[in-house]
XYZ file of N, CA and C in Angstrom:
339
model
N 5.315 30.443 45.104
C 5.008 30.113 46.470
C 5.393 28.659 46.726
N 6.315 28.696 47.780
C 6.931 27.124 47.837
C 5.520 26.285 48.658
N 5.526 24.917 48.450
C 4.422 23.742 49.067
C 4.613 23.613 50.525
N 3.821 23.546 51.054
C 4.236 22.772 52.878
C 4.176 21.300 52.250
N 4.753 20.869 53.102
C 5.096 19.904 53.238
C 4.703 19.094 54.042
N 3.689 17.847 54.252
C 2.980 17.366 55.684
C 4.101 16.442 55.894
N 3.874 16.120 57.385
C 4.772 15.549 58.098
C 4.984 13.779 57.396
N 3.530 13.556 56.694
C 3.420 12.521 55.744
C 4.415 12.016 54.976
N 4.839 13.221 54.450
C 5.931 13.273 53.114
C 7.122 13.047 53.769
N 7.438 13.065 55.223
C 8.729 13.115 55.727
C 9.212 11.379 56.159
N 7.609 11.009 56.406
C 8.200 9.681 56.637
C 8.156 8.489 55.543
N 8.022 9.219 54.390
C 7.912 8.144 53.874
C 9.540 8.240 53.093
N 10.360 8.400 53.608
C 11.642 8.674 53.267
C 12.699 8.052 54.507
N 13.783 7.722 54.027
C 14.502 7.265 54.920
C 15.727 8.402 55.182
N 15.986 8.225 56.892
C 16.496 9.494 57.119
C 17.576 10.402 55.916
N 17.929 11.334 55.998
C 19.244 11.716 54.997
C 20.292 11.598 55.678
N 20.088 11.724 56.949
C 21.894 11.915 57.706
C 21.840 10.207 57.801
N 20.923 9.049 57.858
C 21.527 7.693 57.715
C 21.626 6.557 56.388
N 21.746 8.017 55.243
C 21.721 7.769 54.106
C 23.513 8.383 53.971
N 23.579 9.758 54.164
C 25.036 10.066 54.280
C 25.894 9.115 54.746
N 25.522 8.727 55.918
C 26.438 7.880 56.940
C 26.895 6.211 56.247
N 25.813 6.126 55.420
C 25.781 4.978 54.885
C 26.812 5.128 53.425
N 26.687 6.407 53.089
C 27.390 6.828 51.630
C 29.035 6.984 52.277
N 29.016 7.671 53.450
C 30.745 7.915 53.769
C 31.139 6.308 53.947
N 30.429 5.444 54.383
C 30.894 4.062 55.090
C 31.524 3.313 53.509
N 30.821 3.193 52.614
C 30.896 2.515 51.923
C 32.100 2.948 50.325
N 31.722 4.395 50.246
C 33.044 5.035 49.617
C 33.415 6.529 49.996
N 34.459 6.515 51.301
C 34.816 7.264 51.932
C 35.383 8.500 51.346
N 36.064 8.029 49.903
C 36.903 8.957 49.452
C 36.363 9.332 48.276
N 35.083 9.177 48.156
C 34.167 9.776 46.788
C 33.631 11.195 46.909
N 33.242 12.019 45.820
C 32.612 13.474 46.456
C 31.624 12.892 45.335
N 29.825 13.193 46.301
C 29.335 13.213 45.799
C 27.964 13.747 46.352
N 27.550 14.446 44.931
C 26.686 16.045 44.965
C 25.146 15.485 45.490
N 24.723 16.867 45.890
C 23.970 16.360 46.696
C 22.599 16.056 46.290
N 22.643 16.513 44.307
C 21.581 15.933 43.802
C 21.688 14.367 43.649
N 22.976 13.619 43.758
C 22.962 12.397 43.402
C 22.456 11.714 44.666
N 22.658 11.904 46.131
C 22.384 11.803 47.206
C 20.860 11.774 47.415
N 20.220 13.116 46.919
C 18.807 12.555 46.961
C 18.126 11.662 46.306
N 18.832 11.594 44.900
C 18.119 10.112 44.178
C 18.865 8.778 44.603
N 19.647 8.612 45.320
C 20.414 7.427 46.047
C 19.222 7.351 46.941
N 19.061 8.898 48.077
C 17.800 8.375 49.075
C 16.131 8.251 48.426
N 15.649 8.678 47.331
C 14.750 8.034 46.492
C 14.684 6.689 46.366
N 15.920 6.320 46.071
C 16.006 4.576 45.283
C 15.615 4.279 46.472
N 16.849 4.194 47.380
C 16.619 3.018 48.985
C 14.943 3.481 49.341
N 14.194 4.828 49.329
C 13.506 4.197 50.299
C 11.592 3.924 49.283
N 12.293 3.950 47.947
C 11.442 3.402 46.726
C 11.570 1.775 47.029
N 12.964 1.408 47.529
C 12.792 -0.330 47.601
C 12.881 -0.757 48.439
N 12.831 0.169 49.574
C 12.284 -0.497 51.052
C 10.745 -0.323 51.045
N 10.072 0.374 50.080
C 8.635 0.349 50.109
C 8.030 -0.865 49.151
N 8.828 -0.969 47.931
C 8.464 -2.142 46.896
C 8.180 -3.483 48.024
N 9.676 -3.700 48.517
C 9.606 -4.937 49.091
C 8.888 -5.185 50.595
N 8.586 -3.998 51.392
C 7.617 -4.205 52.493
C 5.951 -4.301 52.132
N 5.981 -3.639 50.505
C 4.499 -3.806 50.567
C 4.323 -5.264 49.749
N 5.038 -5.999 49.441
C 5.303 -7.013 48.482
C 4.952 -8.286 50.034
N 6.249 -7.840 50.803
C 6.301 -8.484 52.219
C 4.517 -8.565 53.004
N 3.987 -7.348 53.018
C 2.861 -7.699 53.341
C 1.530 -7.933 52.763
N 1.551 -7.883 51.486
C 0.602 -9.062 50.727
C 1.024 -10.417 50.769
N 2.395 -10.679 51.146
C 2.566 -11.925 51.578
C 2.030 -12.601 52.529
N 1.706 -11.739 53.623
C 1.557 -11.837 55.441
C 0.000 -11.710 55.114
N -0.453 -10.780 54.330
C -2.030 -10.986 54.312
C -2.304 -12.220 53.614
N -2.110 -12.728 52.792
C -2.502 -13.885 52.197
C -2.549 -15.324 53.596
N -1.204 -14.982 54.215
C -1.012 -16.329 55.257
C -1.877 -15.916 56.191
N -2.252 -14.497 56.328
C -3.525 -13.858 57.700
C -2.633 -14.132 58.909
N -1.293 -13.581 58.315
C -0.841 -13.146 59.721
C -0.925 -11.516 59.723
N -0.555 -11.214 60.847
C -0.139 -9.740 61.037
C 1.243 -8.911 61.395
N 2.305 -10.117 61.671
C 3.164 -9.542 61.598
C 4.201 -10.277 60.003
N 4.939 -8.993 59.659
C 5.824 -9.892 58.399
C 6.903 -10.521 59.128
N 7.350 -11.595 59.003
C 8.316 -12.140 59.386
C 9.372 -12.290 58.258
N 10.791 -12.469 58.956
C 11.850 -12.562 57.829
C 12.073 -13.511 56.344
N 10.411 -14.099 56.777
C 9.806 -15.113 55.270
C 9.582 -14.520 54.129
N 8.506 -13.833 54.538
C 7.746 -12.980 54.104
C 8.842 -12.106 53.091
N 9.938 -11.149 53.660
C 10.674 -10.416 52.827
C 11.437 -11.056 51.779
N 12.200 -12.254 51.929
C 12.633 -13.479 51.515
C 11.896 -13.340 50.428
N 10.431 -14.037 50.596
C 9.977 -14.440 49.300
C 9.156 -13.375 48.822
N 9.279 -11.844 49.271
C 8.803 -10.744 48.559
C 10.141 -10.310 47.500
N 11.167 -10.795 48.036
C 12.597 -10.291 47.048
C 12.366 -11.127 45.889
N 12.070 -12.550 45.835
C 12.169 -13.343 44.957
C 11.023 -13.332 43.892
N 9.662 -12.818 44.396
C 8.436 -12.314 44.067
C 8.926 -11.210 43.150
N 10.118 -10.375 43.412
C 10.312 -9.169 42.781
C 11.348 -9.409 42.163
N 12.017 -10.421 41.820
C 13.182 -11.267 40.768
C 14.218 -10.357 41.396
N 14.718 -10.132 42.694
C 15.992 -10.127 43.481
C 16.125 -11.175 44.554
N 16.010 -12.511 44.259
C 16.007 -13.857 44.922
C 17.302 -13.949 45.330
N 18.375 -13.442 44.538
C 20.037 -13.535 45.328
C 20.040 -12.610 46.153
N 19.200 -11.799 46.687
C 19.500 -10.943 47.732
C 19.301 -11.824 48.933
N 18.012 -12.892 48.951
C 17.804 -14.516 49.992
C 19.437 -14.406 50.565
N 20.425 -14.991 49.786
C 21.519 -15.063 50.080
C 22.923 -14.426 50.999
N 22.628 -12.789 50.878
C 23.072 -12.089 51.747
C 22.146 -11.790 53.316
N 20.692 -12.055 52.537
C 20.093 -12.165 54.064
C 20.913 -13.569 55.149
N 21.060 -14.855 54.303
C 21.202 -15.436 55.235
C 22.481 -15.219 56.168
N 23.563 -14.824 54.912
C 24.805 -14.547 56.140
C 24.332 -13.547 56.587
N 23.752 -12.491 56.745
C 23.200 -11.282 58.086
C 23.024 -12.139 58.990
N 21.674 -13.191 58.511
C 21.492 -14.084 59.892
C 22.328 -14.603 60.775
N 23.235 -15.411 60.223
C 24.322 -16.060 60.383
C 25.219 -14.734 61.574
N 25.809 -13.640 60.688
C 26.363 -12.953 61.281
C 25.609 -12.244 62.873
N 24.550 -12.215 62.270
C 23.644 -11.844 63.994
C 23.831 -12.430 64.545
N 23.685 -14.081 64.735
C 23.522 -15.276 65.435
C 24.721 -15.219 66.075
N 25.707 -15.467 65.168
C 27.131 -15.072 65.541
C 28.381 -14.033 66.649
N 27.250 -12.989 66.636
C 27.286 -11.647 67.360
C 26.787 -11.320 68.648
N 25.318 -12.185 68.360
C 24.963 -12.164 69.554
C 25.459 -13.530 70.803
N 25.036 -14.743 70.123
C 26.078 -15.736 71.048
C 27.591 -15.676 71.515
N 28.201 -15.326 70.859
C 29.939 -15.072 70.581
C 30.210 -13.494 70.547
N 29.885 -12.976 71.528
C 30.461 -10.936 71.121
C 31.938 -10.962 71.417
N 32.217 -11.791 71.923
C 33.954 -12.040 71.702
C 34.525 -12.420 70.411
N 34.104 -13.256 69.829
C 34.229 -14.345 68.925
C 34.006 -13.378 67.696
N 33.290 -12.501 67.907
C 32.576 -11.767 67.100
C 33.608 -10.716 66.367
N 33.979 -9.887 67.825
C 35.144 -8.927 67.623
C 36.213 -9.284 66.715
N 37.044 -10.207 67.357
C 37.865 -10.887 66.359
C 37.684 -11.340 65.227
N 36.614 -12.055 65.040
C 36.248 -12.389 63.408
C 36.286 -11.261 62.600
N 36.107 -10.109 63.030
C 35.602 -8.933 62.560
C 37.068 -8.119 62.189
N 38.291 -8.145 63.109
C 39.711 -7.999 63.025
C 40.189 -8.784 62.072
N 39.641 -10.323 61.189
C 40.338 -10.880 60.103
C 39.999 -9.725 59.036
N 38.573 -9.857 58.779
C 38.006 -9.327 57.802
C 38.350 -8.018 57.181
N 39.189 -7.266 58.244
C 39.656 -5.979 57.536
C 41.235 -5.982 57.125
């Protein structure tokens, strides 16, 4: 007799079709099965939970209530992935970038490929 499943169990997972989407983006020309796919979506949303609950024992300690982009920062480094700090900042950078400059943006974006 198969388990139900509560709606519980569904969110604590990150979608599958923006786990696919994320797998075609990055190696387009790979085949890969769809048991490896679910432990790819295991990992991501095993370490989007490590580091948000890491993030908010951070935020409880300062007695705030919302986590701010500190908070994850020094929950990565808390969790000895401190060079990940580093790609956050160019995201920043690149947001900042994107949103002031959406011209500026486009084109930068035409070197890069």
């Amino acid at each position: 007799m198969a388990e139900d499943s509560s709606p519980q169990d569904d969110e604590l997972h990150l979608p599958r079709t923006a786990v696919n989407k994320l797998i075609k983006e990055i190696v387009p020309h790979a085949r890969i099965p769809n048991d490896t796919r679910d432990l790819l979506l295991s990992c991501c949303s095993e370490f989007i939970h490590l580091i948000a609950s890491e993030a908010s024992e951070i935020s409880d300690r300062e007695q705030r209530k919302t986590i701010l982009p500190e908070h994850i920062i020094e929950a990565l480094t808390v969790c000895q992935l401190g060079w990940y700090s580093r790609i956050s900042d160019l995201m920043q950078r690149d947001l900042f970038i994107a949103n002031a400059y959406p011209r500026a943006w486009g084109l930068l974006n035409m070197w890069r490929m």
